[in-house]
mmCIF file of C-alpha atoms in Angstrom:
data_model
loop_
_atom_site.group_PDB
_atom_site.id
_atom_site.type_symbol
_atom_site.label_atom_id
_atom_site.label_comp_id
_atom_site.label_asym_id
_atom_site.label_seq_id
_atom_site.Cartn_x
_atom_site.Cartn_y
_atom_site.Cartn_z
ATOM 1 C CA MET A 14 83.816 97.619 103.517
ATOM 2 C CA LYS A 15 86.069 96.673 100.461
ATOM 3 C CA ARG A 16 86.580 92.883 99.627
ATOM 4 C CA ASP A 17 88.623 91.120 97.267
ATOM 5 C CA VAL A 18 87.362 87.741 98.331
ATOM 6 C CA ARG A 19 84.051 86.928 96.688
ATOM 7 C CA SER A 20 81.717 84.208 97.828
ATOM 8 C CA ARG A 21 81.264 81.646 95.353
ATOM 9 C CA SER A 22 77.666 82.694 94.253
ATOM 10 C CA GLU A 23 79.398 86.302 93.461
ATOM 11 C CA LEU A 24 81.751 84.458 91.071
ATOM 12 C CA LEU A 25 79.567 82.672 89.266
ATOM 13 C CA ARG A 26 78.915 85.932 87.165
ATOM 14 C CA ILE A 27 78.497 86.965 83.228
ATOM 15 C CA GLY A 28 78.462 90.181 82.403
ATOM 16 C CA GLY A 29 78.144 91.414 85.960
ATOM 17 C CA ARG A 30 75.313 89.173 86.357
ATOM 18 C CA SER A 31 74.823 86.332 88.851
ATOM 19 C CA VAL A 32 74.319 83.089 86.723
ATOM 20 C CA ALA A 33 74.110 81.119 90.278
ATOM 21 C CA TRP A 34 70.507 79.936 89.671
ATOM 22 C CA VAL A 35 71.348 78.089 86.075
ATOM 23 C CA PRO A 36 72.930 74.961 87.652
ATOM 24 C CA PRO A 37 70.075 74.345 89.826
ATOM 25 C CA LEU A 38 67.547 75.196 87.405
ATOM 26 C CA LEU A 39 68.682 72.956 84.421
ATOM 27 C CA MET A 40 68.891 70.250 86.961
ATOM 28 C CA LEU A 41 65.470 70.539 87.854
ATOM 29 C CA VAL A 42 64.260 71.042 83.923
ATOM 30 C CA GLY A 43 66.049 68.052 83.063
ATOM 31 C CA ILE A 44 64.658 65.686 85.894
ATOM 32 C CA THR A 45 61.246 66.895 85.158
ATOM 33 C CA LEU A 46 61.507 66.284 81.665
ATOM 34 C CA ILE A 47 62.774 62.755 81.872
ATOM 35 C CA ASP A 48 60.237 61.957 84.394
ATOM 36 C CA PHE A 49 57.417 63.177 81.884
ATOM 37 C CA ASN A 50 59.227 60.994 79.023
ATOM 38 C CA THR A 51 59.139 57.536 81.080
ATOM 39 C CA ALA A 52 56.771 54.953 81.973
ATOM 40 C CA GLY A 53 55.995 52.411 84.217
ATOM 41 C CA GLU A 54 56.941 52.500 87.438
ATOM 42 C CA PHE A 55 60.578 54.079 87.220
ATOM 43 C CA GLN A 56 60.248 57.688 87.718
ATOM 44 C CA MET A 57 62.945 60.516 88.458
ATOM 45 C CA ILE A 58 60.779 62.863 89.775
ATOM 46 C CA THR A 59 61.931 62.219 93.515
ATOM 47 C CA TRP A 60 65.564 63.160 92.605
ATOM 48 C CA VAL A 61 64.507 67.056 92.605
ATOM 49 C CA VAL A 62 65.507 66.699 96.300
ATOM 50 C CA LEU A 63 69.286 67.216 95.013
ATOM 51 C CA VAL A 64 68.109 70.454 93.250
ATOM 52 C CA PRO A 65 67.705 72.634 96.581
ATOM 53 C CA GLY A 66 71.572 70.977 97.740
ATOM 54 C CA ILE A 67 72.688 71.864 94.635
ATOM 55 C CA ALA A 68 71.629 75.500 95.242
ATOM 56 C CA ALA A 69 72.809 75.535 98.666
ATOM 57 C CA ALA A 70 76.055 74.941 97.261
ATOM 58 C CA ILE A 71 76.278 78.184 95.132
ATOM 59 C CA CYS A 72 73.065 80.047 95.851
ATOM 60 C CA GLY A 73 72.180 82.913 98.530
ATOM 61 C CA VAL A 74 69.414 81.453 101.126
ATOM 62 C CA TRP A 75 66.612 82.985 99.523
ATOM 63 C CA GLY A 76 67.711 81.478 96.266
ATOM 64 C CA THR A 77 67.911 77.905 97.760
ATOM 65 C CA ALA A 78 65.127 78.477 99.787
ATOM 66 C CA ALA A 79 63.062 79.554 96.511
ATOM 67 C CA PHE A 80 64.420 76.209 94.547
ATOM 68 C CA ALA A 81 63.208 74.571 97.639
ATOM 69 C CA VAL A 82 59.672 75.245 97.204
ATOM 70 C CA LEU A 83 59.803 75.147 93.525
ATOM 71 C CA ALA A 84 61.226 71.377 93.546
ATOM 72 C CA LEU A 85 58.248 70.857 96.266
ATOM 73 C CA LEU A 86 55.815 71.988 93.702
ATOM 74 C CA THR A 87 57.338 70.253 90.680
ATOM 75 C CA PHE A 88 56.924 67.079 92.449
ATOM 76 C CA LEU A 89 53.185 67.577 93.458
ATOM 77 C CA LEU A 90 52.533 68.513 89.246
ATOM 78 C CA ALA A 91 54.787 65.430 88.284
ATOM 79 C CA ASP A 92 53.209 63.201 90.880
ATOM 80 C CA THR A 93 49.389 64.112 90.368
ATOM 81 C CA SER A 94 49.365 64.906 86.263
ATOM 82 C CA TYR A 95 48.620 61.451 85.555
ATOM 83 C CA PRO A 96 46.090 59.624 88.054
ATOM 84 C CA ASP A 97 46.655 56.287 86.185
ATOM 85 C CA ARG A 98 50.422 56.366 86.476
ATOM 86 C CA TYR A 99 52.109 54.809 89.969
ATOM 87 C CA GLN A 100 52.205 57.833 92.120
ATOM 88 C CA SER A 101 55.271 58.005 94.884
ATOM 89 C CA GLY A 102 52.981 59.490 97.287
ATOM 90 C CA LEU A 103 53.175 61.054 100.727
ATOM 91 C CA PRO A 104 56.857 59.438 101.687
ATOM 92 C CA ASP A 105 58.486 60.932 98.609
ATOM 93 C CA PHE A 106 56.411 64.230 99.127
ATOM 94 C CA LEU A 107 57.938 64.269 102.509
ATOM 95 C CA LEU A 108 61.449 63.504 101.292
ATOM 96 C CA VAL A 109 61.583 66.582 98.764
ATOM 97 C CA GLY A 110 60.248 68.973 101.616
ATOM 98 C CA ILE A 111 62.921 67.677 104.093
ATOM 99 C CA GLY A 112 65.529 67.747 101.885
ATOM 100 C CA GLY A 113 64.805 71.331 100.695
ATOM 101 C CA ALA A 114 64.180 72.508 104.774
ATOM 102 C CA LEU A 115 67.934 70.937 105.227
ATOM 103 C CA ALA A 116 69.254 72.525 102.069
ATOM 104 C CA VAL A 117 68.247 75.716 103.172
ATOM 105 C CA LEU A 118 69.584 75.319 106.593
ATOM 106 C CA ALA A 119 73.456 74.116 105.203
ATOM 107 C CA CYS A 120 72.993 77.248 102.908
ATOM 108 C CA ALA A 121 72.807 79.424 105.937
ATOM 109 C CA VAL A 122 75.505 77.900 107.629
ATOM 110 C CA ARG A 123 77.892 78.298 104.501
ATOM 111 C CA VAL A 124 76.735 81.703 103.763
ATOM 112 C CA ARG A 125 77.425 82.495 107.395
ATOM 113 C CA GLY A 126 81.011 80.670 106.963
ATOM 114 C CA GLU A 127 81.593 82.676 104.156
ATOM 115 C CA ARG A 128 80.903 86.220 105.674
ATOM 116 C CA ARG A 129 83.171 85.066 108.607
ATOM 117 C CA MET A 130 85.884 84.321 106.493
ATOM 118 C CA LEU A 131 85.588 87.491 104.413
ATOM 119 C CA HIS A 132 85.477 89.248 108.119
ATOM 120 C CA MET A 133 88.840 87.242 109.092
ATOM 121 C CA ARG A 134 90.430 88.311 105.724
ATOM 122 C CA ASP A 135 89.607 91.889 106.205
ATOM 123 C CA VAL A 136 91.533 91.462 109.681
ATOM 124 C CA ALA A 137 94.251 90.076 108.259
ATOM 125 C CA ASP A 138 94.523 92.721 105.074
ATOM 126 C CA THR A 139 94.572 95.343 107.911
ATOM 127 C CA THR A 140 96.754 93.975 110.184
ATOM 128 C CA ARG A 141 99.193 93.448 107.104
ATOM 129 C CA ARG A 142 98.701 97.642 106.138
ATOM 130 C CA THR A 143 99.579 98.174 109.539
ATOM 131 C CA VAL A 144 102.782 96.006 109.838
ATOM 132 C CA LEU A 145 103.551 96.343 105.870
ATOM 133 C CA ARG A 146 102.258 99.966 105.219
ATOM 134 C CA PRO A 147 102.121 100.747 101.751
ATOM 135 C CA LEU A 148 104.959 102.545 100.265
ATOM 136 C CA PRO A 149 103.488 105.651 97.744
ATOM 137 C CA ASP A 150 105.783 105.631 94.274
ATOM 138 C CA ASP A 151 108.992 107.553 94.684
ATOM 139 C CA TRP A 152 108.724 107.740 98.587
ATOM 140 C CA ALA A 153 111.016 109.630 100.186
ATOM 141 C CA GLY A 154 112.830 110.491 96.933
ATOM 142 C CA LEU A 155 114.109 106.741 96.337
ATOM 143 C CA ASP A 156 112.928 104.127 93.405
ATOM 144 C CA HIS A 157 111.928 100.912 95.092
ATOM 145 C CA ALA A 158 109.560 98.131 94.805
ATOM 146 C CA ALA A 159 108.439 95.169 96.923
ATOM 147 C CA VAL A 160 106.574 91.998 97.079
ATOM 148 C CA TYR A 161 105.626 89.843 99.919
ATOM 149 C CA LEU A 162 104.696 86.413 99.842
ATOM 150 C CA ALA A 163 103.248 84.510 102.929
ATOM 151 C CA SER A 164 103.574 81.138 103.108
ATOM 152 C CA ASP A 165 100.327 80.611 104.912
ATOM 153 C CA VAL A 166 97.929 82.214 102.162
ATOM 154 C CA GLU A 167 95.061 82.081 104.715
ATOM 155 C CA ALA A 168 96.995 84.083 107.170
ATOM 156 C CA ARG A 169 98.402 86.893 104.517
ATOM 157 C CA VAL A 170 100.769 87.961 106.747
ATOM 158 C CA GLY A 171 104.362 86.841 108.654
ATOM 159 C CA GLY A 172 107.238 87.820 110.124
ATOM 160 C CA ASP A 173 109.044 89.919 107.246
ATOM 161 C CA PHE A 174 109.326 93.115 107.379
ATOM 162 C CA TYR A 175 110.145 96.224 105.758
ATOM 163 C CA ASP A 176 109.907 100.015 105.421
ATOM 164 C CA ILE A 177 111.452 103.126 104.146
ATOM 165 C CA GLN A 178 111.260 106.095 106.868
ATOM 166 C CA PRO A 179 112.513 109.623 105.585
ATOM 167 C CA GLY A 180 113.878 111.814 108.022
ATOM 168 C CA PRO A 181 116.304 115.030 108.669
ATOM 169 C CA HIS A 182 119.164 113.148 108.557
ATOM 170 C CA GLY A 183 118.565 111.068 105.380
ATOM 171 C CA THR A 184 116.483 108.113 104.202
ATOM 172 C CA ARG A 185 116.552 104.674 106.076
ATOM 173 C CA VAL A 186 115.523 101.382 105.094
ATOM 174 C CA LEU A 187 115.334 98.270 107.295
ATOM 175 C CA VAL A 188 114.445 94.653 105.942
ATOM 176 C CA GLY A 189 114.047 91.846 108.155
ATOM 177 C CA ASP A 190 112.613 88.303 109.039
ATOM 178 C CA VAL A 191 111.619 87.598 112.871
ATOM 179 C CA GLN A 192 112.535 84.112 113.505
ATOM 180 C CA GLY A 193 109.528 81.607 113.873
ATOM 181 C CA LYS A 194 106.153 81.989 112.259
ATOM 182 C CA GLY A 195 102.809 82.793 113.227
ATOM 183 C CA LEU A 196 101.124 85.460 114.991
ATOM 184 C CA GLY A 197 103.713 85.875 117.844
ATOM 185 C CA ALA A 198 106.583 86.758 114.763
ATOM 186 C CA VAL A 199 103.806 89.389 113.389
ATOM 187 C CA GLU A 200 103.763 90.863 116.923
ATOM 188 C CA THR A 201 107.729 91.208 116.901
ATOM 189 C CA ALA A 202 107.657 92.552 113.196
ATOM 190 C CA ALA A 203 105.272 95.360 114.387
ATOM 191 C CA ALA A 204 107.267 96.197 117.370
ATOM 192 C CA LEU A 205 110.896 96.550 115.566
ATOM 193 C CA LEU A 206 109.276 98.531 112.889
ATOM 194 C CA GLY A 207 107.532 100.852 115.206
ATOM 195 C CA THR A 208 110.854 101.382 116.805
ATOM 196 C CA PHE A 209 112.891 101.578 113.339
ATOM 197 C CA ARG A 210 109.716 104.650 112.142
ATOM 198 C CA GLU A 211 110.202 106.821 115.324
ATOM 199 C CA ALA A 212 114.302 106.198 115.635
ATOM 200 C CA GLY A 213 114.941 106.169 111.859
ATOM 201 C CA TYR A 214 113.303 109.839 111.775
ATOM 202 C CA HIS A 215 114.821 111.185 115.108
ATOM 203 C CA GLU A 216 118.491 109.546 115.412
ATOM 204 C CA ALA A 217 121.076 111.857 113.319
ATOM 205 C CA ASP A 218 123.268 108.391 113.646
ATOM 206 C CA LEU A 219 122.638 105.648 111.854
ATOM 207 C CA THR A 220 124.553 103.327 115.158
ATOM 208 C CA THR A 221 122.160 104.692 117.227
ATOM 209 C CA VAL A 222 118.836 103.553 115.314
ATOM 210 C CA ALA A 223 120.748 99.727 115.248
ATOM 211 C CA ASP A 224 121.447 100.399 119.018
ATOM 212 C CA ARG A 225 117.561 101.461 119.462
ATOM 213 C CA LEU A 226 116.225 98.420 117.493
ATOM 214 C CA GLU A 227 118.644 95.729 119.445
ATOM 215 C CA VAL A 228 117.021 97.103 122.626
ATOM 216 C CA ARG A 229 113.657 97.242 121.407
ATOM 217 C CA MET A 230 113.962 93.317 120.539
ATOM 218 C CA LEU A 231 115.323 92.776 124.230
ATOM 219 C CA ARG A 232 112.550 94.871 125.863
ATOM 220 C CA HIS A 233 110.210 92.762 123.213
ATOM 221 C CA ARG A 234 111.190 89.831 124.713
ATOM 222 C CA GLY A 235 111.364 90.531 128.580
ATOM 223 C CA HIS A 236 107.614 91.402 127.849
ATOM 224 C CA ILE A 237 106.917 87.727 126.226
ATOM 225 C CA LYS A 238 108.769 86.220 129.053
ATOM 226 C CA ALA A 239 106.432 88.458 131.599
ATOM 227 C CA LEU A 240 103.575 87.469 130.152
ATOM 228 C CA GLY A 241 104.244 83.291 130.280
ATOM 229 C CA ARG A 242 104.345 82.771 126.538
ATOM 230 C CA GLY A 243 107.917 80.763 127.231
ATOM 231 C CA GLU A 244 107.821 79.164 123.320
ATOM 232 C CA GLU A 245 108.643 82.880 122.435
ATOM 233 C CA GLU A 246 110.914 84.603 124.877
ATOM 234 C CA HIS A 247 114.015 83.437 122.777
ATOM 235 C CA ARG A 248 112.997 84.732 119.221
ATOM 236 C CA PHE A 249 115.346 86.784 117.498
ATOM 237 C CA ALA A 250 115.165 88.536 113.802
ATOM 238 C CA THR A 251 117.517 88.756 111.245
ATOM 239 C CA ALA A 252 117.780 92.302 109.597
ATOM 240 C CA VAL A 253 119.374 94.781 107.110
ATOM 241 C CA LEU A 254 119.471 98.967 107.822
ATOM 242 C CA LEU A 255 120.101 101.139 105.123
ATOM 243 C CA GLY A 256 121.005 104.572 105.476
ATOM 244 C CA PHE A 257 121.201 106.805 102.275
ATOM 245 C CA PRO A 258 122.877 110.127 103.839
ATOM 246 C CA ASP A 259 121.947 113.300 102.181
ATOM 247 C CA ASP A 260 125.563 114.509 101.760
ATOM 248 C CA ALA A 261 126.944 111.206 100.373
ATOM 249 C CA PRO A 262 124.699 110.585 97.071
ATOM 250 C CA ASP A 263 126.819 108.560 95.932
ATOM 251 C CA ALA A 264 127.093 106.235 98.951
ATOM 252 C CA VAL A 265 124.817 103.981 101.059
ATOM 253 C CA ASP A 266 125.344 102.784 104.909
ATOM 254 C CA VAL A 267 124.813 99.323 105.909
ATOM 255 C CA VAL A 268 124.247 97.562 108.539
ATOM 256 C CA VAL A 269 123.530 93.951 108.719
ATOM 257 C CA PHE A 270 122.131 91.617 111.451
ATOM 258 C CA GLY A 271 122.743 88.106 110.676
ATOM 259 C CA HIS A 272 120.790 88.909 107.636
ATOM 260 C CA GLU A 273 121.777 87.317 104.031
ATOM 261 C CA PRO A 274 123.939 90.979 102.680
ATOM 262 C CA PRO A 275 122.252 92.667 99.918
ATOM 263 C CA LEU A 276 123.060 92.067 96.159
ATOM 264 C CA ILE A 277 124.242 95.620 94.030
ATOM 265 C CA ALA A 278 122.641 95.043 90.452
ATOM 266 C CA GLY A 279 123.639 97.546 87.885
ATOM 267 C CA PRO A 280 124.363 98.066 84.490
ATOM 268 C CA GLY A 281 127.913 97.000 85.325
ATOM 269 C CA GLY A 282 126.954 93.738 86.915
ATOM 270 C CA VAL A 283 126.416 92.472 89.947
ATOM 271 C CA ARG A 284 128.334 92.397 92.728
ATOM 272 C CA HIS A 285 128.263 91.069 96.778
ATOM 273 C CA LEU A 286 128.171 93.272 99.909
ATOM 274 C CA PRO A 287 130.046 91.884 102.732
ATOM 275 C CA SER A 288 127.874 89.753 105.220
ATOM 276 C CA GLY A 289 129.960 91.387 108.327
ATOM 277 C CA GLU A 290 129.987 89.435 111.539
ATOM 278 C CA GLY A 291 126.936 91.483 113.462
ATOM 279 C CA LEU A 292 124.318 88.964 115.302
ATOM 280 C CA PRO A 293 120.534 89.009 114.554
ATOM 281 C CA LEU A 294 118.822 91.069 116.555
ATOM 282 C CA GLY A 295 118.010 90.205 119.907
ATOM 283 C CA LEU A 296 121.393 88.093 120.373
ATOM 284 C CA GLY A 297 123.604 90.811 120.591
ATOM 285 C CA GLU A 298 124.610 90.415 124.111
ATOM 286 C CA LEU A 299 126.593 87.573 122.680
ATOM 287 C CA ALA A 300 129.147 89.159 120.312
ATOM 288 C CA ALA A 301 132.649 89.760 121.563
ATOM 289 C CA ASP A 302 133.191 92.922 119.147
ATOM 290 C CA GLY A 303 130.158 94.313 120.315
ATOM 291 C CA PRO A 304 127.071 95.719 117.810
ATOM 292 C CA PRO A 305 127.612 95.329 114.045
ATOM 293 C CA PRO A 306 129.483 98.239 112.245
ATOM 294 C CA VAL A 307 128.009 100.704 110.208
ATOM 295 C CA ARG A 308 129.590 100.238 106.631
ATOM 296 C CA ARG A 309 129.532 102.718 103.786
ATOM 297 C CA VAL A 310 129.492 101.675 100.314
ATOM 298 C CA PRO A 311 129.645 103.043 96.871
ATOM 299 C CA LEU A 312 126.743 103.064 95.126
ATOM 300 C CA ALA A 313 125.618 104.487 91.816
ATOM 301 C CA PRO A 314 122.788 106.225 91.003
ATOM 302 C CA ASP A 315 121.921 103.631 88.107
ATOM 303 C CA GLU A 316 122.463 100.419 90.564
ATOM 304 C CA THR A 317 119.582 98.863 92.761
ATOM 305 C CA LEU A 318 120.517 97.275 96.082
ATOM 306 C CA LEU A 319 118.535 94.027 96.411
ATOM 307 C CA LEU A 320 117.512 92.022 99.420
ATOM 308 C CA THR A 321 115.473 89.234 100.399
ATOM 309 C CA THR A 322 114.399 87.143 103.068
ATOM 310 C CA ASP A 323 115.554 83.168 103.576
ATOM 311 C CA GLY A 324 112.009 82.455 101.807
ATOM 312 C CA VAL A 325 113.942 83.313 98.358
ATOM 313 C CA THR A 326 117.605 82.134 99.311
ATOM 314 C CA GLU A 327 116.128 78.738 101.066
ATOM 315 C CA ALA A 328 113.416 77.955 98.093
ATOM 316 C CA ARG A 329 114.281 74.448 96.881
ATOM 317 C CA ASP A 330 113.532 72.438 93.676
ATOM 318 C CA ALA A 331 112.171 69.039 93.644
ATOM 319 C CA GLU A 332 115.597 67.873 94.113
ATOM 320 C CA GLY A 333 116.348 69.541 97.082
ATOM 321 C CA ARG A 334 118.322 72.555 95.009
ATOM 322 C CA PHE A 335 118.435 75.980 96.750
ATOM 323 C CA TYR A 336 117.537 78.845 94.671
ATOM 324 C CA PRO A 337 120.750 80.218 92.943
ATOM 325 C CA LEU A 338 119.926 84.085 93.240
ATOM 326 C CA ALA A 339 123.196 85.826 92.693
ATOM 327 C CA ALA A 340 123.618 83.319 89.811
ATOM 328 C CA GLU A 341 120.228 84.395 88.425
ATOM 329 C CA VAL A 342 120.328 87.960 88.599
ATOM 330 C CA THR A 343 123.890 87.790 87.394
ATOM 331 C CA ASP A 344 122.900 86.561 84.177
ATOM 332 C CA ALA A 345 119.198 88.129 83.626
ATOM 333 C CA VAL A 346 121.136 91.660 83.962
ATOM 334 C CA ALA A 347 124.364 90.395 82.080
ATOM 335 C CA ALA A 348 121.633 89.497 79.335
ATOM 336 C CA ASP A 349 119.306 92.766 79.990
ATOM 337 C CA PRO A 350 120.785 95.679 81.929
ATOM 338 C CA ARG A 351 117.166 96.911 82.469
ATOM 339 C CA ILE A 352 116.452 93.999 84.664
ATOM 340 C CA ALA A 353 118.507 95.744 87.404
ATOM 341 C CA GLU A 354 115.546 98.337 87.622
ATOM 342 C CA PRO A 355 113.774 97.924 90.892
ATOM 343 C CA ARG A 356 110.425 97.017 89.400
ATOM 344 C CA ARG A 357 111.566 94.048 87.004
ATOM 345 C CA LEU A 358 114.353 93.118 89.353
ATOM 346 C CA VAL A 359 111.503 92.396 92.269
ATOM 347 C CA ALA A 360 109.360 90.767 89.561
ATOM 348 C CA PHE A 361 112.057 88.388 88.279
ATOM 349 C CA VAL A 362 113.116 87.599 91.385
ATOM 350 C CA ARG A 363 109.806 86.375 92.830
ATOM 351 C CA ASP A 364 108.971 84.614 89.335
ATOM 352 C CA GLY A 365 112.190 82.849 89.414
ATOM 353 C CA THR A 366 111.376 81.713 93.063
ATOM 354 C CA LEU A 367 108.109 80.516 92.387
ATOM 355 C CA ARG A 368 109.031 78.702 89.472
ATOM 356 C CA HIS A 369 112.026 77.031 91.159
ATOM 357 C CA CYS A 370 110.085 75.733 94.040
ATOM 358 C CA GLY A 371 106.912 75.088 92.176
ATOM 359 C CA GLY A 372 104.782 77.903 93.793
ATOM 360 C CA ARG A 373 104.936 75.895 97.177
ATOM 361 C CA LEU A 374 106.687 78.346 99.544
ATOM 362 C CA ALA A 375 108.372 76.950 102.666
ATOM 363 C CA ASP A 376 108.544 80.453 104.594
ATOM 364 C CA ASP A 377 107.646 83.932 104.099
ATOM 365 C CA THR A 378 109.040 85.637 101.188
ATOM 366 C CA THR A 379 109.812 89.211 100.914
ATOM 367 C CA VAL A 380 112.061 90.819 97.824
ATOM 368 C CA PHE A 381 112.908 94.309 98.314
ATOM 369 C CA ALA A 382 114.957 96.360 95.573
ATOM 370 C CA VAL A 383 115.567 100.204 96.211
ATOM 371 C CA ARG A 384 117.899 102.645 94.290
ATOM 372 C CA ARG A 385 118.270 106.653 94.348
ATOM 373 C CA PRO A 386 116.937 108.105 91.345
ATOM 374 C CA ALA A 387 119.433 108.733 88.593
ATOM 375 C CA ARG A 388 118.228 112.223 88.568
ATOM 376 C CA ARG A 389 116.821 114.335 91.433
ATOM 377 C CA GLN A 390 115.466 117.643 90.349
ATOM 378 C CA ALA A 391 117.014 120.267 92.383
ATOM 379 C CA GLY A 392 114.823 121.582 95.557
ATOM 380 C CA ASP A 393 113.530 118.144 96.225
ATOM 381 C CA ASP A 394 113.151 117.646 99.782
ATOM 382 C CA PRO A 395 112.589 114.124 100.733
ATOM 383 C CA ALA A 396 113.006 114.620 104.061
ATOM 384 C CA GLY A 397 110.393 116.919 104.182
ATOM 385 C CA LYS A 398 108.147 115.104 102.310
ATOM 386 C CA GLY A 399 108.551 112.271 104.750
ATOM 387 C CA ARG A 400 107.550 114.600 107.408
ATOM 388 C CA LEU A 401 104.152 115.518 105.661
ATOM 389 C CA GLN A 402 103.580 112.052 104.496
ATOM 390 C CA SER A 403 104.711 109.485 107.982
#
C-alpha cells in the first residue's frame, strides 16, 4: 500500500535511517551523567522515568519497550553503585518500572491511532481518485491543468468536481460545485460525474447531456429524500458544461448552470463569457424559459478557458475583500502572455488565492484550465483515444 503520510518516527530520518532513538538516548545519558556527578541526597536518577515517555512519543512500540528496560537497568546501576550514598530504594524503582510500562502502553495506542489514520487517508485518497479521476496529459487532445484544494485538509475531498470525457461526438468538459459540504456533497458529485461520463460519450447533442445532468440531480435528490436524509434533499450544484466539437476547431460550446462563467485568457488579453440565465442543477424546474441554452463561443488555439469554483471567487483577505480573479489574471497576462498557458495559469490562480486568504480556505477550491493545442498532428483521433482509455 502506497502511503504518502508517514508516522512521526518515519519523519525523524537522516540519510534514510531513523534517528528517533537519539533524543531519548541523549536524555538517558544526560540524566545518568548528572546523577553520578552530584553528591548528597540530591539524586536525578529517578528522572529516567521520563525517558520511555519521550520514546513513546516518537519511537515504535519495541523501541519504547527497549528504553523502558534500559531506564530500569540504568536506575538499578546508578542507585546501587555507591553503597555509602543515599539510595532511592524500592519506591522509586517501582515508579520507573510502572512509568516504563505505561509508556509502552501509550506508545501502542499512539501507533494504532497512526495506522488507523493512515488507513483513513488511503480511503480518502481512493475516494478522491474515484470522484476526481486522474487525467493524463493531453487527454482527449486537450491541453489542460487542474488543482483541487479541499477546505477540510483531513477529508481531502469535497463537493467540487471536474472531468474531461472524449467521445465520438467531440470532447466534453464538466466543472462544478455541489452546494454544501461533507460526504453528502461527495456523493452528489460522484452521481453527476457518473452521468456525465456516460452521456458525454454517447449523446451527440450537448443539450441532451445537459438535460441528463439535470435529471440525474433530481433522481439523486429523490433517492436522498426516500432515505430520510431531509437535510440533503434540497441540495443543488452549479456547473459549467463545455463541448469541443470536432467540426468547429475554432469554437467551444458552453452551458452555464448558475456557475461563475469561465474566463478566456490569451495573448490578446482576457475576456468574460456571458453568464446566461441558467439555474443550478436540481433547480431547473424553476426556470421560466426552460433549460439553459448552449452558446457557441469563438476560441482561438492559443486561448485558454479558466474555470474556478467559489473557493476562488469568494476567498477573502483579512479585511474581508474578495479575491479579484479577473483583474489579477488580466494584469498577469498583460505582463507575460505565457501565463495564459493552462499549467502556468492554474499555478498563478492557486498561489494568488492562497496568498489573498492567507492560506485559510473557507470552501473547497478548484482551478481548472483547458484549451485546444496550438497544433494538432494529422491523423490524431481524440475520440478513439478516449475509447481506449476511459
